[in-house]
PDB file of C-alpha atoms in Angstrom:
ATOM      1  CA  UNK A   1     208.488 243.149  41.504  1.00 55.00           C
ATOM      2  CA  UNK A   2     212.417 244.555  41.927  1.00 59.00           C
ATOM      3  CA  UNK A   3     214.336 245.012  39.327  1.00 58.00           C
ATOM      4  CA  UNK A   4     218.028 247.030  38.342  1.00 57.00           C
ATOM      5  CA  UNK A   5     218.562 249.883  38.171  1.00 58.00           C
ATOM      6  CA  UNK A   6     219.237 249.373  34.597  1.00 70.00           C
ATOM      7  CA  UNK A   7     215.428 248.358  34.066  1.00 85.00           C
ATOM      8  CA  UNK A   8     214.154 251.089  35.685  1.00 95.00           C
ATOM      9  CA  UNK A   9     213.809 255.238  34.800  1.00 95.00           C
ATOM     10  CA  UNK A  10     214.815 257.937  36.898  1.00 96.00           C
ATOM     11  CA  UNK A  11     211.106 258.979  37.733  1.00 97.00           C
ATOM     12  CA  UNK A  12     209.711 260.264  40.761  1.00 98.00           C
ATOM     13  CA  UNK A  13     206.123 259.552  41.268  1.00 98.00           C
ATOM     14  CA  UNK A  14     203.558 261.517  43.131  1.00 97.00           C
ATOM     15  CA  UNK A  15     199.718 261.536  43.908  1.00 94.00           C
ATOM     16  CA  UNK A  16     198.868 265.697  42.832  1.00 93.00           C
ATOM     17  CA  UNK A  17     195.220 264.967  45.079  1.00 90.00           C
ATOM     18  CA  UNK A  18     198.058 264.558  48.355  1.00 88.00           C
ATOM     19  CA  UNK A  19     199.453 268.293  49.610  1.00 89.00           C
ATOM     20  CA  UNK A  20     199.930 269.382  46.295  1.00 91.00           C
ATOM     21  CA  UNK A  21     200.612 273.042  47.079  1.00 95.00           C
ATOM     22  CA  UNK A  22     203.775 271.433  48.547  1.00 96.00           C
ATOM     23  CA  UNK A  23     204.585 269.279  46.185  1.00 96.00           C
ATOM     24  CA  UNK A  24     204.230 271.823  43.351  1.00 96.00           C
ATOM     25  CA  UNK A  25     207.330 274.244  45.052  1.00 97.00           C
ATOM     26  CA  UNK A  26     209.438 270.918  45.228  1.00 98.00           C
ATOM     27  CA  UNK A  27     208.927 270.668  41.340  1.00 97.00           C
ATOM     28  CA  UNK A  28     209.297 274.311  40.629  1.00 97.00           C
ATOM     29  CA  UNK A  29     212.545 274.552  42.843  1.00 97.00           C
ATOM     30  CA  UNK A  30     213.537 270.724  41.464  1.00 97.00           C
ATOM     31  CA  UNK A  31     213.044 272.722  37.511  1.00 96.00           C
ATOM     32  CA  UNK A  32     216.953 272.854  37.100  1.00 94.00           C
ATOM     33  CA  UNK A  33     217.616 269.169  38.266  1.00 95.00           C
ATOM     34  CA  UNK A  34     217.552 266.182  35.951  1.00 95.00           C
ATOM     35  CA  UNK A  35     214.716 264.414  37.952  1.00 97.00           C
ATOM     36  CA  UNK A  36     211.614 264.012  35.839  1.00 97.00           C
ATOM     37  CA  UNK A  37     208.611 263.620  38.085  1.00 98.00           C
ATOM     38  CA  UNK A  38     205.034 261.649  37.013  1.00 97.00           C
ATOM     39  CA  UNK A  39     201.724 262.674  38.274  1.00 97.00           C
ATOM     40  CA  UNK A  40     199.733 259.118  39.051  1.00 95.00           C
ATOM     41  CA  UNK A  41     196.145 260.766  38.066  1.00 93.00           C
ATOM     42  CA  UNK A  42     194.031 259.444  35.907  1.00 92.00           C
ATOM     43  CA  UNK A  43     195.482 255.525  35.378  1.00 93.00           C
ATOM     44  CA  UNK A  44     194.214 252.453  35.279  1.00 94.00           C
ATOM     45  CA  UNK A  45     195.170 250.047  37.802  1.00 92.00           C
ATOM     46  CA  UNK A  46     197.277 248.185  34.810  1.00 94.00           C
ATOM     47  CA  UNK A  47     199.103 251.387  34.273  1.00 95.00           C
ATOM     48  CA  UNK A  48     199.487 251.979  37.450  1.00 95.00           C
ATOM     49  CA  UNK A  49     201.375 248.942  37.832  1.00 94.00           C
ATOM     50  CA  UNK A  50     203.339 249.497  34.691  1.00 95.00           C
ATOM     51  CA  UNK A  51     204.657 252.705  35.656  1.00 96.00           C
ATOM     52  CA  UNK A  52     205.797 251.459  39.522  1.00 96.00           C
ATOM     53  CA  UNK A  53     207.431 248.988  37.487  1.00 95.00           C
ATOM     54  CA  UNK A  54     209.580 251.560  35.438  1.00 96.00           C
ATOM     55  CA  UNK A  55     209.954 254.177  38.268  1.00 97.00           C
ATOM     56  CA  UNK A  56     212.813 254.881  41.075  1.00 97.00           C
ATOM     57  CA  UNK A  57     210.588 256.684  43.641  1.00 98.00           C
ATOM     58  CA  UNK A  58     207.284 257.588  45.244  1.00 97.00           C
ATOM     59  CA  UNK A  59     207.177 260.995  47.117  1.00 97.00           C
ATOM     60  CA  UNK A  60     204.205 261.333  49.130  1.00 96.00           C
ATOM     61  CA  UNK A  61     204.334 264.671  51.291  1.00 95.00           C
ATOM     62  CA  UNK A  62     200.462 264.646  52.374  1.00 91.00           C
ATOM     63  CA  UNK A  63     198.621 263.771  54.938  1.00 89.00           C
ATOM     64  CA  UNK A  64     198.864 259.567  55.772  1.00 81.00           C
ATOM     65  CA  UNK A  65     195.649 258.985  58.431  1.00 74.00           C
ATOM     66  CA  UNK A  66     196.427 255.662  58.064  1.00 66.00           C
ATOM     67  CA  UNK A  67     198.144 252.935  55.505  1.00 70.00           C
ATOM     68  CA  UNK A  68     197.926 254.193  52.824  1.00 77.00           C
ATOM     69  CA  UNK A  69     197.347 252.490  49.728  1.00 88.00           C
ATOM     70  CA  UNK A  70     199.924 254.118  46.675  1.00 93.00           C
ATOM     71  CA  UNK A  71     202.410 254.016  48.500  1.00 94.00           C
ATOM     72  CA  UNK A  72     202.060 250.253  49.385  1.00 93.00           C
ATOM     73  CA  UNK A  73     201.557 249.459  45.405  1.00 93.00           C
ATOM     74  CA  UNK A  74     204.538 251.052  44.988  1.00 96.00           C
ATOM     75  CA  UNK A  75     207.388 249.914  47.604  1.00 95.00           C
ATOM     76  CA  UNK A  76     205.674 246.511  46.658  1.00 93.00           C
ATOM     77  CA  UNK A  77     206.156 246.670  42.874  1.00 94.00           C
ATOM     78  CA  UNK A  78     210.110 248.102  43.624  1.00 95.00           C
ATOM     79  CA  UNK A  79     210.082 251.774  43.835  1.00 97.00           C
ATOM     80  CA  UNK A  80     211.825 253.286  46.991  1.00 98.00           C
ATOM     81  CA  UNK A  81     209.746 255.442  48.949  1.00 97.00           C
ATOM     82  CA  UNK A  82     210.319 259.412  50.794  1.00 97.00           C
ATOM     83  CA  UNK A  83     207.729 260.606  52.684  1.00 96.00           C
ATOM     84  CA  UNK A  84     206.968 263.141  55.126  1.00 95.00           C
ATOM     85  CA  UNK A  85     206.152 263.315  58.776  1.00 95.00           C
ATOM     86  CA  UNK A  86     202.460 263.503  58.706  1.00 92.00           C
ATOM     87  CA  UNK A  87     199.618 261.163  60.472  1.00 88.00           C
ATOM     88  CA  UNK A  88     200.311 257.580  60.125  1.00 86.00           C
ATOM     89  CA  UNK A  89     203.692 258.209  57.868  1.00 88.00           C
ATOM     90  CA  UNK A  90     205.592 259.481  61.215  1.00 90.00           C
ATOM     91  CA  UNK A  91     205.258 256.150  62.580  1.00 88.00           C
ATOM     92  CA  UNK A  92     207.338 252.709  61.727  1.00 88.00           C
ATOM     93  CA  UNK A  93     204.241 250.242  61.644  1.00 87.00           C
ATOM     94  CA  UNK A  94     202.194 251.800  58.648  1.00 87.00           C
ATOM     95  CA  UNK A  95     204.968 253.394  56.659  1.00 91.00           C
ATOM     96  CA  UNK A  96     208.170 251.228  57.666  1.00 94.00           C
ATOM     97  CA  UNK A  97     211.057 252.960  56.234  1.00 95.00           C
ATOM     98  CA  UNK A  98     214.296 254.355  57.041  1.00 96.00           C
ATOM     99  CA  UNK A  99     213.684 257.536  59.259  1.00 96.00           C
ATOM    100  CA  UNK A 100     216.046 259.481  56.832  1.00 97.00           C
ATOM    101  CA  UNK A 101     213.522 258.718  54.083  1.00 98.00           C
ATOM    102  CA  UNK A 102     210.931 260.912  56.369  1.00 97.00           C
ATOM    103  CA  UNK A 103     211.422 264.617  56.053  1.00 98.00           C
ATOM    104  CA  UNK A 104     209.066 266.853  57.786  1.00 97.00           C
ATOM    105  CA  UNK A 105     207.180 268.663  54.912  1.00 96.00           C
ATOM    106  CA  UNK A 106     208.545 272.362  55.727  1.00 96.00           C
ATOM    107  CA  UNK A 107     209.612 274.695  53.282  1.00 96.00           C
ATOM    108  CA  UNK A 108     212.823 275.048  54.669  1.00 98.00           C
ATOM    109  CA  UNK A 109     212.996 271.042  53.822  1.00 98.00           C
ATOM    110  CA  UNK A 110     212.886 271.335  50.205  1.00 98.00           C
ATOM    111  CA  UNK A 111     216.773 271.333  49.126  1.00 98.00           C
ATOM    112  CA  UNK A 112     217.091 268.665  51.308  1.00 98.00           C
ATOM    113  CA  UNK A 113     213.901 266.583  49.996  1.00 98.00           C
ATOM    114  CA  UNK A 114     215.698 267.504  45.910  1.00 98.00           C
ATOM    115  CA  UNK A 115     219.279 266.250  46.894  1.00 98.00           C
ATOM    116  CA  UNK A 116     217.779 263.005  49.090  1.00 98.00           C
ATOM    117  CA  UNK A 117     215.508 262.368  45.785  1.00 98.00           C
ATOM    118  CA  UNK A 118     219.172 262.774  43.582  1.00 98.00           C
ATOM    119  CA  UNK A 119     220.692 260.878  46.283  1.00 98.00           C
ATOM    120  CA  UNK A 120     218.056 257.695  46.029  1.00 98.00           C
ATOM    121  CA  UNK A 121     218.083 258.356  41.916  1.00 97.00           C
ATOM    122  CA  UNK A 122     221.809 257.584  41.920  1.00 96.00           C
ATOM    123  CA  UNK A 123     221.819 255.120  44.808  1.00 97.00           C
ATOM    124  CA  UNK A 124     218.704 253.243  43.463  1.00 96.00           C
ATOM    125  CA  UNK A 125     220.091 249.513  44.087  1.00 95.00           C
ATOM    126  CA  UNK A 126     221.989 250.115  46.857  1.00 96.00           C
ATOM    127  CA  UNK A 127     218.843 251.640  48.444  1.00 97.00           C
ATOM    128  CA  UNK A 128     216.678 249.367  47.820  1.00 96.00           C
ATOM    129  CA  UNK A 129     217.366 246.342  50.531  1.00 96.00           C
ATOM    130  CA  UNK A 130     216.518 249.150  52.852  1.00 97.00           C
ATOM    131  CA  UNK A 131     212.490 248.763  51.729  1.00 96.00           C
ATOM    132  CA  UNK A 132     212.199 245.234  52.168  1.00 95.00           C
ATOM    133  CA  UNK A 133     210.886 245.605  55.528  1.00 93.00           C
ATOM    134  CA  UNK A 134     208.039 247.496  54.143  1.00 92.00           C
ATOM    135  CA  UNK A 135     207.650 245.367  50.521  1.00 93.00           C
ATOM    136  CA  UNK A 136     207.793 242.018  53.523  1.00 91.00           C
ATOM    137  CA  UNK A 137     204.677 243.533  55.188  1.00 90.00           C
ATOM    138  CA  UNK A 138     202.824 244.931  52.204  1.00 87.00           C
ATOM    139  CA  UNK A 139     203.372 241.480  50.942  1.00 80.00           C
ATOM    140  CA  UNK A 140     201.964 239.638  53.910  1.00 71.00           C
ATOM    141  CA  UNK A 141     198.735 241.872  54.206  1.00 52.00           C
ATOM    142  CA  UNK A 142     196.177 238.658  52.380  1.00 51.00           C
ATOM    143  CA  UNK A 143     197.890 236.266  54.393  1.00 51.00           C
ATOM    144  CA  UNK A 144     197.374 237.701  58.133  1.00 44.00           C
ATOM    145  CA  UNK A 145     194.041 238.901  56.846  1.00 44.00           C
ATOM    146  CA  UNK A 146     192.871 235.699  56.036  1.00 42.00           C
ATOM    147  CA  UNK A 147     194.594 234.090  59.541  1.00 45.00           C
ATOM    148  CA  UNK A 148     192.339 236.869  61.329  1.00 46.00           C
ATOM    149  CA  UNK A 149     189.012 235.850  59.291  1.00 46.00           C
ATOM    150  CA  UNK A 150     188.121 233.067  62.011  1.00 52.00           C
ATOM    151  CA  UNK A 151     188.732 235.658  64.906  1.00 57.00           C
ATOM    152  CA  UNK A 152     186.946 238.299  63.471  1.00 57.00           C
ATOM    153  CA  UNK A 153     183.614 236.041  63.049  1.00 60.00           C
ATOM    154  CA  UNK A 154     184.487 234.047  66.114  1.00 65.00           C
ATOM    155  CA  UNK A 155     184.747 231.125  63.335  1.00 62.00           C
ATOM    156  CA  UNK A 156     185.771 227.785  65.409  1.00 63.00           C
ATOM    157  CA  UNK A 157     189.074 226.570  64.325  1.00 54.00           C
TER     158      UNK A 157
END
């Protein structure tokens, strides 16, 4: 689901239960910036969907062991995505993004994480043919699933 700039409000969205004691001193030194940040805790899967709809960005600082699964829903329904270096997120085939759009989660990082959030804010359709890579493969997931069904269960086909 992409849509304009125009259709869409400069919100940042982040998962609180993901490296939160990070998170919380990029929103205390982000306090004197216009970017308005959302918590995604406690929504339905509806609202979930609503509010990727009407957001810019998903931060995600924590820990990735694998895929994970927010920040698929999210590059998938149009929001661009910045992420740190951690577990799976270093690498290009889980989180498949622009290595600029990967800052290591130190705290000498933060001013840079605050003006590359501004910088995707203001840039938001521009930006946002550079996430089609990863909105391609989120979107393909059912379908190579399903073509690995017969191989998994050593189906005949």
């Amino acid at each position: 689901y992409l849509s304009s700039n125009k259709e869409r409000e400069n919100i940042v969205l982040y998962n609180p239960k993901k490296n939160f004691l990070f998170t919380k001193k990029i929103l205390k030194r982000a306090r004197n910036t216009n970017l308005l940040f959302a918590p995604l805790i406690g929504k339905t899967q509806d609202e979930l969907l609503e509010i990727y709809r009407k957001a810019k960005i998903y931060m995600d600082f924590g820990t990735f062991p694998g895929a994970e699964r927010i920040p698929k829903e999210a590059v998938f329904n149009g929001c661009l995505i910045i992420t740190g270096r951690n577990g799976a997120a270093d690498n290009n085939k889980d989180v498949p993004i622009p290595s600029e759009f990967k800052i290591p989660s130190k705290e000498e990082n933060i001013d840079k994480i605050i003006d590359k959030l501004i910088y995707m804010e203001e840039n938001f359709d521009a930006l946002t043919p550079m996430f089609k890579e990863y909105r391609d493969r989120v979107g393909s997931l059912e379908d190579d699933f399903v073509r690995a069904l017969p191989f998994l269960f050593d189906i005949k086909h």
